[in-house]
Coordinates of C-alpha atoms in Angstrom, one line a residue:
M1 CA -31.3 -38.3 -129.1
S2 CA -28.6 -39.6 -126.8
R3 CA -25.2 -38.1 -126.0
A4 CA -22.0 -39.7 -124.8
S5 CA -21.0 -38.5 -121.0
S6 CA -18.1 -36.0 -120.6
P7 CA -15.0 -36.9 -118.4
P8 CA -14.6 -35.0 -115.0
L9 CA -12.6 -31.8 -114.9
R10 CA -9.1 -31.9 -113.0
P11 CA -7.0 -28.9 -112.0
R12 CA -3.8 -28.4 -113.6
R13 CA -0.6 -29.2 -111.6
G14 CA 0.3 -25.5 -111.2
Q15 CA -3.1 -24.6 -110.0
A16 CA -3.1 -27.4 -107.4
G17 CA 0.1 -26.0 -105.8
L18 CA -1.3 -22.6 -105.6
I19 CA -4.5 -23.8 -103.9
A20 CA -2.5 -25.7 -101.3
A21 CA -0.4 -22.7 -100.4
I22 CA -3.5 -20.6 -100.0
A23 CA -5.0 -23.1 -97.6
I24 CA -1.9 -23.4 -95.5
A25 CA -1.7 -19.6 -95.2
A26 CA -5.3 -19.4 -94.2
L27 CA -4.6 -22.0 -91.4
V28 CA -1.7 -20.0 -90.1
V29 CA -3.7 -16.8 -90.1
A30 CA -6.5 -18.5 -88.2
A31 CA -4.0 -19.9 -85.6
V32 CA -2.4 -16.5 -85.0
A33 CA -5.8 -14.9 -84.7
G34 CA -6.8 -17.5 -82.1
V35 CA -3.7 -16.9 -80.0
F36 CA -4.3 -13.2 -80.1
A37 CA -7.9 -13.6 -79.1
F38 CA -6.9 -15.9 -76.2
A39 CA -4.4 -13.3 -75.0
L40 CA -7.2 -10.6 -75.0
L41 CA -9.6 -12.8 -73.0
R42 CA -7.1 -14.1 -70.4
P43 CA -7.3 -12.1 -67.1
E44 CA -4.4 -10.1 -65.7
P45 CA -2.2 -11.9 -63.2
A46 CA -2.9 -11.1 -59.5
S47 CA 0.6 -9.8 -59.0
S48 CA 2.8 -7.8 -61.3
S49 CA 5.9 -9.0 -59.5
P50 CA 8.5 -10.4 -61.8
P51 CA 8.9 -14.1 -61.8
A52 CA 11.3 -15.6 -59.3
P53 CA 14.6 -16.4 -60.8
S54 CA 15.4 -20.0 -61.5
P55 CA 17.6 -21.8 -59.0
E56 CA 20.5 -21.6 -61.3
T57 CA 20.4 -17.7 -61.2
T58 CA 19.5 -17.1 -57.5
T59 CA 22.2 -15.1 -55.7
T60 CA 22.4 -15.0 -51.9
M61 CA 23.2 -11.5 -50.6
P62 CA 24.6 -10.9 -47.0
A63 CA 22.0 -9.3 -44.6
A64 CA 22.5 -5.7 -43.8
S65 CA 23.8 -5.0 -40.2
P66 CA 20.8 -4.1 -37.9
T67 CA 20.7 -0.7 -36.2
V68 CA 21.2 -1.2 -32.5
S69 CA 18.9 0.9 -30.3
Q70 CA 20.6 2.5 -27.3
T71 CA 17.4 3.1 -25.2
P72 CA 18.5 3.0 -21.5
T73 CA 17.1 0.3 -19.3
P74 CA 14.9 1.9 -16.6
P75 CA 15.9 1.1 -13.0
P76 CA 13.8 -1.6 -11.3
A77 CA 10.8 -0.4 -9.4
P78 CA 11.2 -0.7 -5.6
P79 CA 9.2 -3.7 -4.2
V80 CA 5.7 -3.0 -3.0
S81 CA 5.2 -3.8 0.6
P82 CA 2.4 -6.3 1.4
A83 CA 1.0 -3.6 3.8
A84 CA 0.6 -1.0 1.0
Q85 CA -2.7 0.8 0.9
T86 CA -3.6 3.5 -1.6
C87 CA -5.5 6.6 -0.5
D88 CA -7.6 7.5 -3.6
G89 CA -6.4 11.1 -3.9
S90 CA -6.6 12.0 -0.2
S91 CA -3.5 12.7 2.0
T92 CA -2.5 10.1 4.5
L93 CA -1.9 10.5 8.3
M94 CA 0.2 7.7 9.8
T95 CA 0.3 7.4 13.6
V96 CA 2.6 5.1 15.6
W97 CA 2.0 4.4 19.3
A98 CA 3.2 2.2 22.1
H99 CA -0.2 1.0 23.4
P100 CA -3.8 0.8 22.2
D101 CA -5.4 4.1 23.7
D102 CA -2.3 6.3 23.5
D103 CA -3.6 7.7 20.2
I104 CA -7.0 8.8 21.6
I105 CA -5.6 10.1 24.9
F106 CA -2.7 12.2 23.6
A107 CA -3.3 12.9 19.9
N108 CA -7.0 13.7 19.7
P109 CA -8.6 15.8 18.3
T110 CA -5.9 15.7 15.6
I111 CA -6.8 12.1 14.6
S112 CA -10.6 12.7 14.7
D113 CA -10.2 15.9 12.7
A114 CA -8.3 14.0 10.0
I115 CA -11.0 11.3 9.8
A116 CA -13.7 14.0 9.6
A117 CA -11.8 15.7 6.7
G118 CA -11.8 12.5 4.7
R119 CA -8.0 11.8 5.0
C120 CA -6.7 8.3 5.2
V121 CA -5.5 7.3 8.7
R122 CA -3.1 4.4 9.3
T123 CA -2.6 3.7 13.0
V124 CA 0.2 1.4 14.2
F125 CA 0.5 0.0 17.7
V126 CA 3.9 -1.4 18.5
T127 CA 3.2 -3.2 21.8
A128 CA 0.1 -5.2 22.7
G129 CA -0.5 -3.2 25.8
D130 CA -1.0 -6.6 27.5
A131 CA 0.1 -5.6 31.0
G132 CA 1.1 -9.2 31.5
K133 CA -2.5 -10.3 31.3
G134 CA -2.4 -12.4 28.2
M135 CA -4.3 -12.4 24.9
D136 CA -7.8 -12.1 26.2
Y137 CA -6.9 -8.6 27.6
V138 CA -5.1 -7.8 24.4
R139 CA -8.1 -8.6 22.2
A140 CA -10.4 -6.6 24.5
R141 CA -8.2 -3.5 24.1
E142 CA -8.0 -4.0 20.3
L143 CA -11.7 -4.3 20.1
G144 CA -12.1 -1.1 22.2
I145 CA -9.9 0.8 19.7
L146 CA -12.0 -0.4 16.7
R147 CA -15.1 0.8 18.4
A148 CA -13.5 4.2 19.3
Y149 CA -12.6 4.6 15.6
N150 CA -16.1 3.8 14.6
A151 CA -17.2 6.6 16.9
M152 CA -14.8 9.0 15.3
R153 CA -16.0 8.1 11.8
G154 CA -19.6 8.3 13.0
K155 CA -20.5 4.8 11.8
D156 CA -20.7 1.4 13.3
G157 CA -19.6 -1.5 11.2
E158 CA -17.5 -4.7 11.0
W159 CA -13.8 -4.7 10.3
D160 CA -11.8 -7.1 8.1
A161 CA -8.8 -8.7 9.7
T162 CA -5.7 -9.6 7.7
D163 CA -2.5 -11.1 8.9
I164 CA 0.5 -9.7 7.0
A165 CA 4.2 -10.7 6.9
L166 CA 6.1 -7.5 6.1
D167 CA 9.2 -7.7 3.8
T168 CA 11.2 -7.3 7.0
G169 CA 9.8 -10.6 8.3
V170 CA 7.8 -8.9 11.0
H171 CA 4.2 -10.0 11.3
V172 CA 1.4 -7.6 11.8
R173 CA -2.4 -7.9 12.1
R174 CA -4.3 -5.3 10.1
L175 CA -7.9 -4.3 10.7
T176 CA -9.9 -2.2 8.1
P177 CA -13.6 -1.3 8.1
K178 CA -15.5 -3.3 5.5
D179 CA -17.0 -0.1 4.1
D180 CA -14.1 2.3 4.5
P181 CA -10.6 1.6 3.2
H182 CA -9.5 5.1 4.3
L183 CA -8.9 3.7 7.8
S184 CA -6.7 0.9 9.1
V185 CA -5.3 -0.2 12.4
L186 CA -2.2 -2.4 12.7
Y187 CA -1.0 -4.3 15.7
L188 CA 2.6 -5.6 16.1
R189 CA 1.8 -7.1 19.6
L190 CA 5.2 -6.8 21.1
P191 CA 5.3 -7.2 24.9
D192 CA 4.2 -4.3 27.1
G193 CA 7.2 -3.0 29.1
N194 CA 5.3 -1.9 32.2
I195 CA 5.3 1.7 33.5
T196 CA 8.4 0.7 35.6
G197 CA 10.3 -0.3 32.5
A198 CA 10.9 -3.8 34.0
G199 CA 8.3 -5.7 32.0
F200 CA 6.1 -8.5 33.4
D201 CA 6.7 -12.0 34.6
A202 CA 4.3 -13.4 32.0
T203 CA 6.5 -12.1 29.2
A204 CA 9.9 -12.9 30.9
H205 CA 10.4 -9.2 31.6
A206 CA 11.0 -8.5 27.9
T207 CA 10.7 -4.8 27.0
L208 CA 10.9 -2.6 24.0
S209 CA 13.5 -0.4 25.8
K210 CA 15.8 -3.5 26.3
L211 CA 15.5 -4.4 22.6
Y212 CA 16.3 -0.8 21.5
D213 CA 19.2 -0.5 23.9
G214 CA 20.7 -3.8 22.7
T215 CA 20.4 -5.7 26.0
E216 CA 17.9 -8.0 24.4
G217 CA 18.5 -9.4 20.9
S218 CA 14.9 -9.9 20.0
L219 CA 11.3 -9.7 21.3
V220 CA 8.7 -12.4 20.8
P221 CA 5.2 -11.0 20.2
V222 CA 2.7 -12.0 22.8
D223 CA 0.6 -13.9 20.2
G224 CA 3.6 -16.2 19.6
G225 CA 4.6 -14.7 16.2
P226 CA 8.2 -14.7 14.9
A227 CA 10.7 -12.9 17.1
V228 CA 11.6 -9.3 16.1
T229 CA 15.1 -7.8 16.2
R230 CA 15.9 -4.1 16.6
D231 CA 16.9 -3.8 12.9
Q232 CA 13.7 -5.5 11.8
L233 CA 11.6 -3.1 13.9
V234 CA 13.4 0.0 12.5
G235 CA 13.0 -1.5 9.0
S236 CA 9.3 -2.2 9.5
V237 CA 8.6 1.4 10.4
R238 CA 10.4 2.5 7.3
E239 CA 8.5 -0.1 5.2
L240 CA 5.2 1.1 6.5
A241 CA 6.0 4.7 5.9
S242 CA 7.0 3.8 2.3
A243 CA 3.8 1.7 1.9
F244 CA 1.5 4.5 3.2
T245 CA 3.4 7.6 1.9
P246 CA 2.1 9.8 4.7
E247 CA 1.9 13.5 4.5
S248 CA 2.1 13.7 8.3
T249 CA 3.1 11.3 11.0
L250 CA 2.2 11.4 14.7
T251 CA 4.0 9.6 17.5
H252 CA 5.4 9.9 21.1
I253 CA 8.1 12.3 22.5
P254 CA 11.5 10.6 22.0
R255 CA 14.2 10.0 24.6
G256 CA 16.4 13.0 25.1
S257 CA 13.6 15.6 24.8
V258 CA 12.9 17.9 27.7
F259 CA 9.3 16.6 27.5
A260 CA 10.4 12.9 28.0
P261 CA 11.2 12.6 31.7
G262 CA 8.2 11.1 33.6
D263 CA 6.7 9.5 30.5
H264 CA 6.1 5.7 30.0
P265 CA 9.3 4.0 28.9
D266 CA 7.4 2.4 26.0
H267 CA 6.3 5.8 24.9
S268 CA 9.8 7.1 24.8
A269 CA 11.2 4.0 23.0
V270 CA 8.5 4.3 20.3
G271 CA 9.1 8.0 19.8
T272 CA 12.8 7.3 19.5
L273 CA 12.1 4.5 17.1
V274 CA 10.1 6.7 14.7
R275 CA 12.5 9.6 15.0
D276 CA 15.5 7.3 14.2
A277 CA 13.7 5.5 11.3
L278 CA 12.1 8.4 9.6
T279 CA 13.7 11.8 10.3
S280 CA 16.2 11.4 7.5
D281 CA 13.4 10.6 5.0
A282 CA 13.0 13.9 3.1
A283 CA 9.4 13.0 2.2
V284 CA 8.3 12.0 5.7
G285 CA 10.6 13.6 8.2
P286 CA 9.3 17.2 8.1
G287 CA 5.7 16.0 8.7
I288 CA 6.5 14.2 12.0
R289 CA 4.8 15.5 15.1
Y290 CA 5.7 14.3 18.6
F291 CA 2.9 14.3 21.2
V292 CA 3.6 15.0 24.9
G293 CA 2.5 12.0 27.0
Y294 CA 2.3 11.7 30.8
P295 CA 4.1 15.0 31.4
S296 CA 1.3 16.9 29.6
E297 CA -0.5 17.0 32.9
N298 CA 2.0 19.7 33.9
L299 CA 1.1 21.9 30.9
P300 CA -1.9 24.2 30.8
R301 CA -5.3 22.6 29.8
N302 CA -5.9 23.5 26.1
L303 CA -9.1 21.6 25.2
E304 CA -12.6 22.5 26.2
G305 CA -16.2 22.6 25.0
A306 CA -17.5 20.4 22.2
V307 CA -13.9 19.4 21.2
L308 CA -13.3 18.0 24.7
D309 CA -16.7 16.4 24.9
S310 CA -16.1 14.5 21.7
K311 CA -12.6 13.4 22.8
V312 CA -13.9 12.2 26.1
D313 CA -16.7 10.3 24.6
T314 CA -14.4 8.5 22.1
Y315 CA -12.2 7.5 25.1
R316 CA -15.2 6.4 27.1
I317 CA -16.3 4.1 24.3
Y318 CA -12.8 2.5 24.3
T319 CA -12.8 2.0 28.0
Q320 CA -15.9 -0.2 27.9
Q321 CA -13.6 -3.0 26.7
D322 CA -10.7 -2.2 29.0
Q323 CA -11.2 -3.9 32.4
V324 CA -8.3 -1.9 34.0
I325 CA -9.5 1.6 33.1
R326 CA -13.2 2.1 32.6
C327 CA -15.4 5.2 33.0
A328 CA -19.2 5.3 32.6
D329 CA -19.7 8.9 31.4
R330 CA -17.9 12.2 30.8
T331 CA -17.8 13.2 34.4
A332 CA -16.4 9.9 35.5
C333 CA -13.8 9.9 32.8
L334 CA -12.6 13.4 33.6
K335 CA -12.3 12.4 37.3
T336 CA -10.2 9.4 36.6
R337 CA -6.8 10.0 38.2
K338 CA -4.2 11.1 35.6
F339 CA -6.3 10.2 32.6
G340 CA -8.8 13.0 33.3
E341 CA -5.9 15.5 33.1
W342 CA -4.3 14.0 30.0
L343 CA -7.7 14.1 28.2
Q344 CA -8.0 17.8 28.7
R345 CA -4.7 18.4 26.9
S346 CA -3.0 17.7 23.6
Y347 CA 0.4 19.1 22.7
A348 CA 2.3 18.3 19.5
K349 CA 5.9 19.2 19.0
T350 CA 8.0 19.6 15.9
E351 CA 11.6 18.4 15.7
A352 CA 12.8 21.9 16.5
E353 CA 10.6 22.1 19.5
L354 CA 11.7 18.9 21.2
Q355 CA 14.7 20.6 22.9
M356 CA 16.8 17.6 22.7
G357 CA 19.4 17.4 25.4

């Protein structure tokens, strides 16, 4: 049997409003839940610093006054001489002589003993000892000195040559063994004044004594280097002493000592130079020793045996390069007029023993 179809059901007006409100509330709840969930999942910021203020709220504050340090400025270090040589913990012996060979004639065995003990030895020759004979003779004597020092150190070897301009303006030639920085020999090469004190024709009779007395304003080295004044020479000795910081210094008897009459004028001038330049230096002055030169022949002989043999042999090696004074063996050296007597003696004097007149 057939039936007629029923009309669709519709909600009442009140019910529809209620449903709509419930739907909106559900959407709001969902949105809030989503925001909360996002906040839980978002990582923490790298810095917890508060956000920078906006330009409108930024306030510029004046900088605090800096604290000024009052640390004192250290005084400038003294200039280092181009001639400076360190000694690696050993004490230094500086020796200053008029001519190449004065050291090995008058101051040995003191020098050879210092070398054997491992001390640094810095030897300075003020004149070239040229005897008016020119540079060939000068170079021969200088070579003889290097070979004598090789004998004292017990080892042959080559030496390095260095030309140095001191801070004073004085030029020196320095020789150092390639294998031993403990030794060095320096040549100023000023003209030899001659045993008469009158100099030589070849160097216009220029002498160290005239320079020191003020009758000559300057001396020109025999190798043609820059002229040297008295003040420069005194300053150079001081500069070398400062560069080497010697514990002890050896040189000639100065003018005015009872041991000076009869000595070579160049010897006396160099002894006076060293005394004037260094005696007032508290670090150097007390260590100066003055060796009696030519007048030592009038004093008793005080060297003998192996010590004398070694000294004579060192001198003999030197003389093989010196065409003026040459001896073939110990006997010949000791028989050489004057030199044989000087070799058998060595007398060092302190400042108090000079008996200055």
